[in-house]
Coordinates of C-alpha atoms in Angstrom, one line a residue:
Chain A
X281 CA -25.8 43.7 7.5
X282 CA -25.1 42.1 10.8
X283 CA -24.6 39.1 9.1
X284 CA -21.3 40.0 7.6
X285 CA -19.9 41.2 11.1
X286 CA -16.8 39.4 11.8
X287 CA -17.7 39.7 15.4
X288 CA -21.0 38.3 16.8
X289 CA -23.2 35.9 15.0
X290 CA -22.0 36.8 11.5
X291 CA -21.2 35.2 8.1
X292 CA -17.4 35.2 9.0
X293 CA -17.6 34.4 12.2
X294 CA -16.5 31.3 14.5
X295 CA -19.5 30.4 16.5
X296 CA -17.5 28.9 19.4
X297 CA -20.8 27.0 21.0
X298 CA -22.0 25.5 17.1
X299 CA -17.9 24.9 16.5
X300 CA -17.7 22.6 19.7
X301 CA -21.0 21.1 18.8
X302 CA -19.7 20.1 15.5
X303 CA -16.6 18.8 16.8
X304 CA -17.9 17.0 19.3
X305 CA -20.3 15.0 17.0
X306 CA -17.7 14.8 14.1
X307 CA -15.3 13.1 16.8
X308 CA -17.7 10.9 18.1
X309 CA -18.7 9.8 14.6
X310 CA -15.0 9.9 13.3
X311 CA -14.2 7.2 16.5
X312 CA -17.4 5.0 15.6
X313 CA -16.3 4.7 11.9
X314 CA -12.5 4.2 13.2
X315 CA -13.6 1.4 16.0
X316 CA -16.3 -0.7 14.3
X317 CA -17.7 0.5 11.0
X318 CA -14.5 0.8 8.5
X319 CA -12.3 -1.9 9.6
X320 CA -14.4 -4.8 8.5
X321 CA -15.2 -3.1 5.5
X322 CA -11.3 -2.6 4.8
X323 CA -10.8 -6.0 6.0
X324 CA -13.3 -7.8 3.7
X325 CA -12.2 -5.5 0.8
X326 CA -8.7 -6.8 1.9
X327 CA -9.8 -10.2 1.6
X328 CA -11.2 -10.0 -1.5
X329 CA -8.3 -8.8 -3.0
X330 CA -6.0 -11.4 -1.4
X331 CA -8.4 -14.0 -2.8
X332 CA -8.6 -12.7 -6.3
X333 CA -4.7 -12.2 -6.0
X334 CA -4.3 -15.5 -5.4
X335 CA -6.7 -17.2 -7.5
X336 CA -5.2 -15.0 -10.5
X337 CA -1.5 -16.3 -9.5
X338 CA -2.9 -19.6 -9.1
X339 CA -4.4 -19.4 -12.3
X340 CA -1.2 -18.1 -13.7
X341 CA 0.8 -21.2 -12.4
X342 CA -1.8 -23.3 -13.8
X343 CA -1.3 -22.1 -17.1
X344 CA 2.4 -21.9 -16.9
X345 CA 1.8 -25.6 -15.8
X346 CA -0.3 -26.5 -18.7
X347 CA 2.0 -24.9 -21.1
X348 CA 4.7 -26.6 -19.4
X349 CA 2.9 -30.1 -19.8
X350 CA 1.8 -29.5 -23.6
X351 CA 5.4 -28.5 -24.0
X352 CA 6.7 -31.8 -22.7
X353 CA 3.9 -33.6 -24.4
X354 CA 4.8 -32.2 -27.9
X355 CA 8.9 -32.9 -26.9
X356 CA 7.5 -36.5 -26.2
X357 CA 5.6 -36.7 -29.1
X358 CA 8.5 -35.6 -31.5
X359 CA 10.9 -37.7 -29.7
X360 CA 8.4 -40.8 -29.9
X361 CA 8.1 -40.0 -33.6
X362 CA 11.7 -40.0 -34.0
X363 CA 12.1 -43.4 -32.3
X364 CA 9.5 -44.9 -34.4
X365 CA 11.0 -43.4 -37.8
X366 CA 14.3 -44.7 -36.2
X367 CA 12.7 -48.3 -35.7
X368 CA 11.2 -48.4 -38.9
X369 CA 14.2 -47.4 -40.6
X370 CA 16.0 -50.5 -38.9
X371 CA 13.2 -52.9 -39.5
X372 CA 13.7 -51.7 -43.2
X373 CA 17.6 -52.1 -42.8
X374 CA 17.3 -55.4 -41.0
X375 CA 14.5 -56.4 -43.7
X376 CA 16.8 -55.7 -46.2
X377 CA 19.6 -57.6 -44.5
X378 CA 17.3 -60.3 -43.9
X379 CA 16.5 -60.2 -47.5
X380 CA 19.7 -60.2 -48.7
X381 CA 20.9 -62.8 -46.7
X382 CA 18.3 -65.4 -47.6
X383 CA 18.9 -64.6 -51.0
X384 CA 22.6 -65.0 -50.6
X385 CA 21.9 -68.6 -48.7
X386 CA 19.4 -69.4 -51.1
X387 CA 22.2 -68.4 -54.0
X388 CA 24.8 -70.6 -52.3
X389 CA 22.1 -73.3 -51.3
X390 CA 21.3 -73.6 -55.1
X391 CA 25.2 -72.8 -56.2
X392 CA 25.4 -76.2 -53.4
X393 CA 23.2 -78.0 -55.3
X394 CA 24.3 -77.3 -58.4
X395 CA 27.8 -78.3 -57.7
X396 CA 26.7 -81.6 -55.5
X397 CA 24.2 -82.5 -58.7
X398 CA 27.6 -81.5 -60.8
X399 CA 29.7 -83.9 -58.8
X400 CA 27.1 -86.4 -58.9
X401 CA 26.9 -85.7 -62.9
X402 CA 30.5 -86.1 -62.7
X403 CA 30.9 -89.3 -60.9
X404 CA 28.2 -90.8 -62.2
X405 CA 29.7 -89.8 -65.3
X406 CA 33.1 -91.2 -64.2
X407 CA 31.4 -94.3 -63.5
X408 CA 29.3 -94.8 -66.4
X409 CA 32.5 -94.0 -68.5
X410 CA 34.4 -96.7 -66.2
X411 CA 31.7 -99.1 -66.7
X412 CA 31.4 -98.2 -70.2
X413 CA 35.0 -98.7 -70.9
X414 CA 35.1 -101.9 -68.6
X415 CA 32.1 -103.0 -71.0
X416 CA 34.2 -101.8 -74.1
X417 CA 36.8 -103.7 -72.7
X418 CA 35.1 -106.6 -72.1
X419 CA 33.3 -106.5 -75.4
X420 CA 36.8 -105.6 -77.4
X421 CA 38.1 -108.7 -74.8
X422 CA 35.3 -110.8 -76.2
X423 CA 35.3 -109.9 -79.4
X424 CA 39.5 -110.0 -79.7
X425 CA 39.1 -113.2 -78.0
X426 CA 36.6 -114.2 -80.5
X427 CA 38.9 -113.1 -83.1
X428 CA 41.9 -114.5 -81.6
X429 CA 40.3 -117.7 -80.8
X430 CA 40.1 -117.8 -84.6
X431 CA 43.6 -116.1 -85.1
X432 CA 45.6 -115.1 -82.3
X433 CA 46.6 -115.4 -78.8
X434 CA 44.3 -113.6 -76.9
X435 CA 46.6 -111.7 -74.2
X436 CA 48.5 -110.4 -77.0
X437 CA 45.0 -109.1 -78.3
X438 CA 44.1 -107.8 -75.1
X439 CA 46.9 -105.8 -74.8
X440 CA 46.5 -104.2 -78.3
X441 CA 43.0 -103.7 -77.6
X442 CA 43.7 -101.8 -74.1
X443 CA 46.6 -99.8 -75.7
X444 CA 44.2 -98.9 -78.1
X445 CA 41.2 -98.1 -75.8
X446 CA 43.7 -96.1 -73.8
X447 CA 44.7 -94.0 -76.8
X448 CA 40.8 -93.7 -77.4
X449 CA 40.3 -92.2 -73.7
X450 CA 43.3 -90.0 -74.4
X451 CA 42.0 -88.5 -77.1
X452 CA 38.8 -88.2 -76.0
Chain B
X279 CA -13.5 54.4 -0.9
X280 CA -13.6 50.7 0.8
X281 CA -16.5 49.7 -2.0
X282 CA -14.1 50.7 -4.8
X283 CA -11.2 48.9 -3.1
X284 CA -13.3 45.5 -3.1
X285 CA -14.5 46.1 -6.3
X286 CA -10.7 46.7 -7.6
X287 CA -9.2 43.9 -5.5
X288 CA -12.2 41.5 -6.5
X289 CA -11.5 42.2 -10.3
X290 CA -7.6 41.9 -9.9
X291 CA -8.2 38.7 -8.0
X292 CA -10.4 37.4 -10.8
X293 CA -7.7 38.5 -13.7
X294 CA -5.0 36.3 -11.3
X295 CA -6.9 33.5 -10.9
X296 CA -8.2 33.3 -14.2
X297 CA -4.5 33.7 -15.9
X298 CA -3.6 30.9 -13.7
X299 CA -5.9 28.6 -14.1
X300 CA -6.1 29.4 -17.9
X301 CA -2.5 28.4 -18.0
X302 CA -3.2 24.8 -16.1
X303 CA -5.9 24.3 -18.5
X304 CA -4.1 25.0 -21.6
X305 CA -0.7 23.0 -20.2
X306 CA -3.0 20.2 -19.2
X307 CA -5.1 20.0 -22.6
X308 CA -1.6 20.1 -24.6
X309 CA -0.2 17.5 -22.2
X310 CA -3.6 15.0 -22.9
X311 CA -3.4 16.0 -26.6
X312 CA 0.3 14.8 -26.5
X313 CA -0.3 11.5 -24.2
X314 CA -3.9 10.8 -23.9
X315 CA -2.9 7.9 -22.7
X316 CA -1.8 9.9 -19.1
X317 CA -5.1 11.6 -19.2
X318 CA -6.0 10.4 -15.8
X319 CA -2.9 11.2 -13.9
X320 CA -2.8 14.8 -15.6
X321 CA -6.4 15.4 -14.5
X322 CA -5.7 14.8 -11.1
X323 CA -2.7 16.8 -11.3
X324 CA -4.5 20.1 -12.8
X325 CA -7.0 19.4 -10.1
X326 CA -5.1 19.7 -7.5
X327 CA -3.0 23.0 -8.7
X328 CA -6.3 24.5 -10.2
X329 CA -7.4 24.3 -6.3
X330 CA -4.3 25.9 -4.8
X331 CA -4.9 28.7 -6.9
X332 CA -8.4 29.0 -6.3
X333 CA -8.0 28.9 -2.3
X334 CA -5.8 32.0 -2.8
X335 CA -8.3 34.0 -4.8
X336 CA -10.9 32.9 -2.4
X337 CA -8.8 34.1 0.3
X338 CA -8.5 37.3 -1.6
X339 CA -12.3 37.4 -2.4
X340 CA -13.1 37.3 1.7
X341 CA -10.8 39.9 2.4
X342 CA -12.9 42.1 -0.2
X343 CA -16.1 40.9 1.0
X344 CA -14.7 41.8 4.4
X345 CA -13.7 45.3 2.8
X346 CA -17.0 45.7 1.3
X347 CA -19.0 45.2 3.8
X348 CA -16.9 45.9 7.1
X349 CA -17.0 49.7 5.7
X350 CA -20.8 49.6 5.2
X351 CA -21.8 48.9 8.5
Chain C
X252 CA -44.9 19.8 -29.5
X253 CA -46.9 18.4 -27.2
X254 CA -43.4 18.1 -24.8
X255 CA -42.7 21.7 -25.4
X256 CA -46.2 22.7 -24.3
X257 CA -45.8 20.7 -21.1
X258 CA -42.6 22.7 -20.5
X259 CA -43.8 26.1 -21.0
X260 CA -46.7 24.7 -18.8
X261 CA -44.3 23.9 -16.0
X262 CA -42.0 27.0 -16.3
X263 CA -45.3 29.2 -16.3
X264 CA -46.5 27.0 -12.8
X265 CA -43.1 27.9 -11.7
X266 CA -43.6 31.2 -12.0
X267 CA -47.0 31.6 -10.6
X268 CA -45.7 30.1 -7.6
X269 CA -43.7 33.5 -7.1
X270 CA -46.5 36.0 -8.6
X271 CA -47.9 36.2 -4.7
X272 CA -44.6 37.5 -3.8
X273 CA -44.2 39.8 -6.4
X274 CA -47.2 41.6 -6.0
X275 CA -46.1 41.4 -2.3
X276 CA -43.3 43.2 -3.0
X277 CA -44.6 45.7 -5.1
X278 CA -47.1 46.7 -2.0
X279 CA -44.7 47.1 0.0
X280 CA -42.0 48.6 -1.4
X281 CA -44.3 51.4 -2.9
X282 CA -44.9 52.4 1.1
X283 CA -41.7 52.0 2.6
X284 CA -38.5 50.8 0.2
X285 CA -35.7 51.1 2.9
X286 CA -37.9 49.2 5.6
X287 CA -38.4 46.1 4.2
X288 CA -36.0 45.5 1.7
X289 CA -34.4 42.4 3.1
X290 CA -37.7 40.4 3.7
X291 CA -38.3 40.6 0.6
X292 CA -35.1 38.9 -0.7
X293 CA -33.2 37.7 1.7
X294 CA -29.8 36.3 0.3
X295 CA -28.0 36.0 3.7
X296 CA -30.9 34.8 5.5
X297 CA -31.0 31.6 3.2
X298 CA -27.6 30.9 3.6
X299 CA -27.2 31.8 7.9
X300 CA -27.6 29.8 10.8
X301 CA -31.0 29.8 12.3
X302 CA -32.9 29.1 15.4
X303 CA -35.4 26.9 13.5
X304 CA -34.9 24.1 11.3
X305 CA -36.9 24.9 7.9
X306 CA -38.8 22.3 6.0
X307 CA -41.1 23.2 3.0
X308 CA -44.0 23.5 5.0
X309 CA -43.0 24.4 8.3
X310 CA -40.6 25.6 10.8
X311 CA -39.2 23.7 13.5
X312 CA -38.0 25.8 16.4
X313 CA -34.7 24.4 17.8
X314 CA -33.8 24.5 21.4
X315 CA -31.5 27.1 22.8
X316 CA -28.9 26.4 25.5
X317 CA -26.7 28.9 27.2
X318 CA -24.1 29.3 29.1
X319 CA -24.0 32.1 31.4
X320 CA -22.7 33.3 34.6
X321 CA -21.5 29.5 34.9
X322 CA -25.1 28.1 34.7
X323 CA -26.7 26.5 32.1
X324 CA -30.0 27.9 30.6
X325 CA -31.8 25.5 28.6
X326 CA -34.9 26.4 26.4
X327 CA -37.2 24.7 24.0
X328 CA -37.0 27.7 21.5
X329 CA -36.1 31.2 21.3
X330 CA -39.7 32.0 21.7
X331 CA -39.6 30.2 25.1
X332 CA -36.3 32.0 26.3
X333 CA -37.9 35.0 25.6
X334 CA -40.7 34.0 28.0
X335 CA -39.0 33.0 30.4
X336 CA -37.7 36.6 30.9
X337 CA -33.8 35.8 31.3
X338 CA -33.5 36.8 27.6
X339 CA -34.3 39.3 25.1
X340 CA -34.0 39.7 21.7
X341 CA -31.3 42.2 20.5
X342 CA -29.5 43.0 17.0
X343 CA -26.9 40.6 17.7
X344 CA -29.3 37.8 18.5
X345 CA -30.3 37.0 22.3
X346 CA -28.8 38.9 25.1
X347 CA -29.5 38.5 28.6
X348 CA -32.2 41.2 30.6
X349 CA -29.8 41.5 33.3
X350 CA -26.9 42.9 30.9
X351 CA -24.4 39.6 31.8
X352 CA -22.8 38.2 28.9
X353 CA -23.4 35.0 27.3
X354 CA -20.3 32.5 27.7
X355 CA -21.3 29.9 25.6
X356 CA -24.1 29.6 23.2
X357 CA -24.7 26.0 22.7
X358 CA -27.6 26.2 20.9
X359 CA -28.7 23.4 18.4
X360 CA -28.9 25.7 15.1
X361 CA -30.2 24.8 11.8
X362 CA -26.8 24.1 10.3
X363 CA -26.1 21.7 13.3
X364 CA -29.2 19.9 12.3
X365 CA -27.7 19.5 8.6
X366 CA -24.1 18.4 10.0
X367 CA -26.0 15.7 11.9
X368 CA -28.1 14.6 9.1
X369 CA -24.6 14.4 7.1
X370 CA -22.8 12.2 9.6
X371 CA -26.0 10.4 9.8
X372 CA -26.5 9.9 6.3
X373 CA -22.9 8.4 6.2
X374 CA -23.2 6.2 9.3
X375 CA -26.5 4.8 8.0
X376 CA -25.2 3.9 4.7
X377 CA -21.4 2.4 6.1
X378 CA -23.7 0.6 8.9
X379 CA -25.9 -1.2 6.2
X380 CA -22.9 -2.1 3.6
X381 CA -20.3 -3.0 6.5
X382 CA -23.3 -5.4 7.8
X383 CA -23.8 -6.8 4.5
X384 CA -19.9 -7.5 4.3
X385 CA -19.8 -9.0 7.5
X386 CA -22.5 -11.5 6.5
X387 CA -20.3 -12.4 3.9
X388 CA -21.7 -10.6 0.8
X389 CA -18.7 -9.4 -1.2
X390 CA -16.1 -11.2 1.0
X391 CA -14.8 -13.4 -1.5
X392 CA -17.5 -12.7 -4.6
X393 CA -18.4 -9.2 -6.0
X394 CA -20.5 -6.9 -4.3
X395 CA -24.3 -6.9 -4.6
X396 CA -26.8 -4.4 -5.1
X397 CA -26.9 -0.7 -6.1
X398 CA -25.9 0.4 -2.3
X399 CA -23.0 -1.8 -2.3
X400 CA -21.6 -1.3 -5.5
X401 CA -21.7 2.6 -5.1
X402 CA -20.4 2.5 -1.8
X403 CA -17.1 0.3 -3.0
X404 CA -16.9 2.5 -6.0
X405 CA -16.3 5.6 -3.5
X406 CA -14.4 3.5 -0.6
X407 CA -11.8 2.6 -3.2
X408 CA -11.9 5.4 -5.0
X409 CA -10.6 7.3 -1.6
X410 CA -8.7 4.3 -0.6
X411 CA -6.6 3.8 -3.5
X412 CA -6.7 7.3 -5.2
X413 CA -6.6 9.5 -2.3
X414 CA -5.2 7.9 0.8
X415 CA -2.8 5.3 -1.1
X416 CA -1.7 8.0 -3.6
X417 CA -0.9 10.7 -1.2
X418 CA -0.1 9.3 2.0
X419 CA 3.1 6.8 2.8
X420 CA 2.6 3.2 2.1
X421 CA 3.2 2.0 5.7
X422 CA 0.7 4.6 7.1
X423 CA -2.1 4.9 4.7
X424 CA -4.5 2.8 6.4
X425 CA -4.7 4.6 9.7
X426 CA -6.5 7.7 7.6
X427 CA -8.7 5.8 5.2
X428 CA -12.1 6.2 7.7
X429 CA -11.1 9.5 8.1
X430 CA -11.1 10.3 4.7
X431 CA -13.8 8.2 4.0
X432 CA -15.9 9.9 6.5
X433 CA -15.1 13.6 5.7
X434 CA -15.6 13.2 2.2
X435 CA -19.1 11.3 2.6
X436 CA -20.1 13.9 5.2
X437 CA -19.3 16.7 3.0
X438 CA -20.8 15.5 -0.1
X439 CA -24.3 15.1 1.9
X440 CA -24.0 18.3 3.5
X441 CA -23.1 20.0 0.3
X442 CA -26.0 18.1 -1.4
X443 CA -28.7 19.5 1.2
X444 CA -28.0 22.8 0.2
X445 CA -29.2 22.0 -3.5
X446 CA -32.7 22.0 -1.7
X447 CA -34.6 25.2 -2.2
X448 CA -35.6 25.2 1.7
X449 CA -32.3 23.9 3.0
X450 CA -29.0 25.1 3.7
X451 CA -25.6 23.8 3.0
X452 CA -23.8 23.3 6.4
X453 CA -20.5 23.6 4.6
X454 CA -21.6 27.3 3.8
X455 CA -20.9 27.9 7.5
X456 CA -17.5 29.1 8.3
X457 CA -17.8 27.5 11.8
X458 CA -18.3 24.0 10.1
X459 CA -15.5 24.0 7.8
X460 CA -12.7 25.4 10.1
X461 CA -13.9 23.0 12.7
X462 CA -13.3 19.7 10.0
X463 CA -10.1 21.7 8.9
X464 CA -8.8 22.0 12.3
X465 CA -9.3 18.4 12.7
X466 CA -7.4 17.7 9.4
X467 CA -4.5 20.0 11.1
X468 CA -4.6 18.2 14.5
X469 CA -4.4 14.8 12.7
X470 CA -1.5 16.2 10.4
X471 CA 0.8 17.3 13.3
X472 CA 0.0 14.4 15.3
X473 CA 0.9 12.2 12.8
X474 CA 4.1 14.3 11.2
X475 CA 7.3 12.5 11.3
X476 CA 10.4 13.8 13.0
X477 CA 11.6 15.0 9.1
X478 CA 8.7 16.9 8.9
X479 CA 9.6 19.2 12.3
X480 CA 13.3 19.1 11.2
X481 CA 12.0 20.7 7.5
X482 CA 9.9 23.0 9.5
X483 CA 12.2 24.6 12.2
X484 CA 15.9 23.2 11.1
X485 CA 16.6 23.5 7.9
X486 CA 19.2 20.7 6.6
X487 CA 21.7 22.2 4.1
X488 CA 20.7 25.6 3.7
X489 CA 23.2 28.3 5.6
X490 CA 22.4 29.4 9.3
X491 CA 21.2 32.5 8.6
X492 CA 18.3 32.0 6.1
X493 CA 16.6 30.4 9.3
X494 CA 15.9 33.6 10.3
X495 CA 13.3 34.1 7.6
X496 CA 12.8 30.4 6.4
X497 CA 11.3 29.3 9.9
X498 CA 8.6 32.1 10.2
X499 CA 7.7 31.2 6.6
X500 CA 7.2 27.6 7.6
X501 CA 5.4 28.0 11.0
X502 CA 2.8 30.5 9.1
X503 CA 2.6 27.5 6.4
X504 CA 1.7 25.1 8.9
X505 CA -1.8 27.2 9.9
X506 CA -2.4 28.6 6.1
X507 CA -3.0 25.0 5.2
X508 CA -5.9 24.5 7.0
X509 CA -7.0 27.7 7.1
X510 CA -7.4 27.6 2.8
X511 CA -8.8 24.5 3.3
X512 CA -11.9 25.8 5.4
X513 CA -12.1 28.9 3.8
X514 CA -12.1 26.9 0.1
X515 CA -15.0 24.7 0.9
X516 CA -17.1 27.7 2.7
X517 CA -16.7 30.3 -0.4
X518 CA -17.6 27.6 -3.0
X519 CA -20.5 26.5 -1.2
X520 CA -21.7 30.1 0.0
X521 CA -21.0 31.9 -3.2
X522 CA -23.0 28.8 -5.0
X523 CA -26.4 29.6 -2.6
X524 CA -25.8 33.2 -2.9
X525 CA -25.7 33.0 -6.7
X526 CA -29.1 31.4 -7.1
X527 CA -30.5 33.3 -4.5
X528 CA -29.6 36.5 -6.4
X529 CA -30.3 35.2 -9.9
X530 CA -33.8 34.6 -9.0
X531 CA -33.6 37.6 -6.9
X532 CA -33.4 39.5 -10.1
X533 CA -36.7 38.8 -10.8
X534 CA -37.9 41.3 -8.2
X535 CA -35.2 43.5 -8.9
X536 CA -36.8 44.3 -12.5
X537 CA -40.1 43.9 -11.1
X538 CA -39.3 46.6 -8.9
X539 CA -37.7 48.7 -11.7
X540 CA -39.9 48.1 -14.4
X541 CA -42.9 46.6 -13.0
X542 CA -44.4 43.0 -12.6
X543 CA -44.7 42.2 -16.2
X544 CA -41.0 42.7 -17.0
X545 CA -40.1 41.0 -13.8
X546 CA -42.1 38.2 -14.7
X547 CA -41.4 37.9 -17.9
X548 CA -37.5 38.2 -17.3
X549 CA -38.1 35.5 -15.0
X550 CA -38.1 32.6 -17.4
X551 CA -34.3 33.4 -18.3
X552 CA -33.4 34.0 -14.9
X553 CA -35.0 30.1 -14.2
X554 CA -33.1 29.2 -17.1
X555 CA -30.3 30.3 -15.5
X556 CA -30.5 28.7 -12.4
X557 CA -31.3 25.3 -13.7
X558 CA -28.0 25.4 -15.6
X559 CA -26.3 26.9 -12.3
X560 CA -28.0 24.0 -10.4
X561 CA -26.2 21.6 -12.3
X562 CA -22.6 23.5 -11.9
X563 CA -24.0 23.3 -7.9
X564 CA -24.1 19.4 -7.9
X565 CA -20.5 19.2 -9.9
X566 CA -19.1 21.7 -7.3
X567 CA -20.6 20.0 -4.4
X568 CA -19.0 16.6 -5.5
X569 CA -15.8 18.6 -6.4
X570 CA -15.3 20.6 -3.4
X571 CA -15.9 17.0 -0.9
X572 CA -13.3 15.4 -3.3
X573 CA -10.8 18.4 -2.8
X574 CA -11.0 18.8 0.7
X575 CA -10.5 15.0 1.4
X576 CA -7.7 14.9 -1.4
X577 CA -6.1 18.4 0.5
X578 CA -6.2 16.6 3.6
X579 CA -4.7 13.5 2.3
X580 CA -2.1 15.5 0.6
X581 CA -1.1 17.7 3.8
X582 CA -1.4 14.6 6.2
X583 CA 0.9 12.6 3.7
X584 CA 3.5 15.6 3.5
X585 CA 3.9 15.7 7.0
X586 CA 3.8 12.2 7.4
X587 CA 6.4 11.6 5.2
X588 CA 10.0 10.2 6.0
X589 CA 12.9 11.9 4.0
X590 CA 15.9 9.7 4.0
X591 CA 19.2 11.4 4.5
X592 CA 21.2 8.7 3.9
X593 CA 23.6 10.6 2.2
X594 CA 24.6 12.8 5.9
X595 CA 24.5 9.8 7.6
X596 CA 26.6 7.5 5.5
X597 CA 29.2 10.5 5.0
X598 CA 29.3 10.8 8.9
X599 CA 29.6 7.4 9.5
X600 CA 32.3 7.1 6.9
X601 CA 34.5 9.9 8.8
X602 CA 34.2 8.0 12.0
X603 CA 35.7 4.7 10.1
X604 CA 38.5 6.9 8.9
X605 CA 39.2 8.0 12.4
X606 CA 39.1 4.6 14.0

């Protein structure tokens, strides 16, 4: 029963000497922990946490940057595509224009050639006609002179023939 | 008489602490069932509250021990 | 089947270890029941403080140190103290032969050894892991090895889940060493109580009261002005209620460490007493119904004890956690600074109006 005595050496008593021992050893130990043992651990843990935090942050930043870059790339690609399309379109249009121009030009050239040819032909024709007329007139004069020699004055005949030929050309 | 008081006291302490801790457990399990994602926080709060009740009950139990054995000597 | 046989053999061996005691108990109780009852089932002897350190095979007697009449008396053991003629054994321990009072009994007792062992183990582990951190392992990389990993789990748990959560943010770092130390030391002390021949130092009220006292002093030293204001002057309540509230609050200051000490003490004590009592039931049954019933029912009691041991491991850890947690809660509650911005701004406003 003595163990339960609340006064001396019992279970529910506070033993002063023992308490002092516990207090001294615990305080000494706490002091050592506070001074030497725990701070380096705290520091190391904090350091590591800081490292992890910064690396996480930098990774996030890098990710954001990569995303931005890829977005930029995509944008650039799209722009380039649009530009290329534009250029192609322009080229096609230019080519079309060129083609039509060339066609027109060639047409015009052909026309010109045609008109030139026609002119030449006309001139040739005129000349030929003139020549022919002269020739015919000559011939007729010669013929008429022959006739006139035979029957009439050649001057009067030539007049006659000329008027006749004039009529001929008019009717022509 | 001291033994009787100690026995009765211990019994009443057990009833009181039992009801208290039982209610905490009920509340905690219901909360966990409702919000399983908050189980950790609830468990911590439950332990803290249960510990307070336990402290009171243990002080009562110590008084009972003193009663029972103080009479005996 | 062979597994079952092996288990049965193990239990039988366990019981056989007790059988000489059983017979001895029978023999002594037959002669004088009242005289020698406590030597058979010495429940309190298992949990109380001794002048010897018990090992499975022997007892090591510890030094006795007394302060009496302003003089220190140091002896190698209780026996040498008695042999010197200065002390004699009495009902309440050693007393002076000349009737003088022993002012202070600073004897190294078994519980003190366990306190030291708990602190020493904490010291060794912290020292080893601290050296690892110092040498660079775990500074920027992950921790390596079982010891460092386990240590870090506990340390980070104490720091983040206990200190950071309950103590205001700008102050918590100061208390991490203390909280970690008491957590580890109490855990080791509690776990030593699981050894059959050892005792938990925390099952001694002196130890828990001392630890609670340290928490109490830390709480009051680090208390903020607001804490004291809430204890003595209650902002925002009628003046006459202070007559009731102030004594209650002052009492509350002291009940906190008291309940802290009693909780740990009672939990650890009851665990050990329960185990000794349940194993003691073997002897009680032997006394009541004879050796065969006692040994036969022993199977059941031993199984029950095994279950209780698991519970005790759990309780040892939980109580260490609870002690640390409540220390942090008390310190945090006292160190917290409430902001009475509302009052101050209204006063400032009134002053502005006056000028």
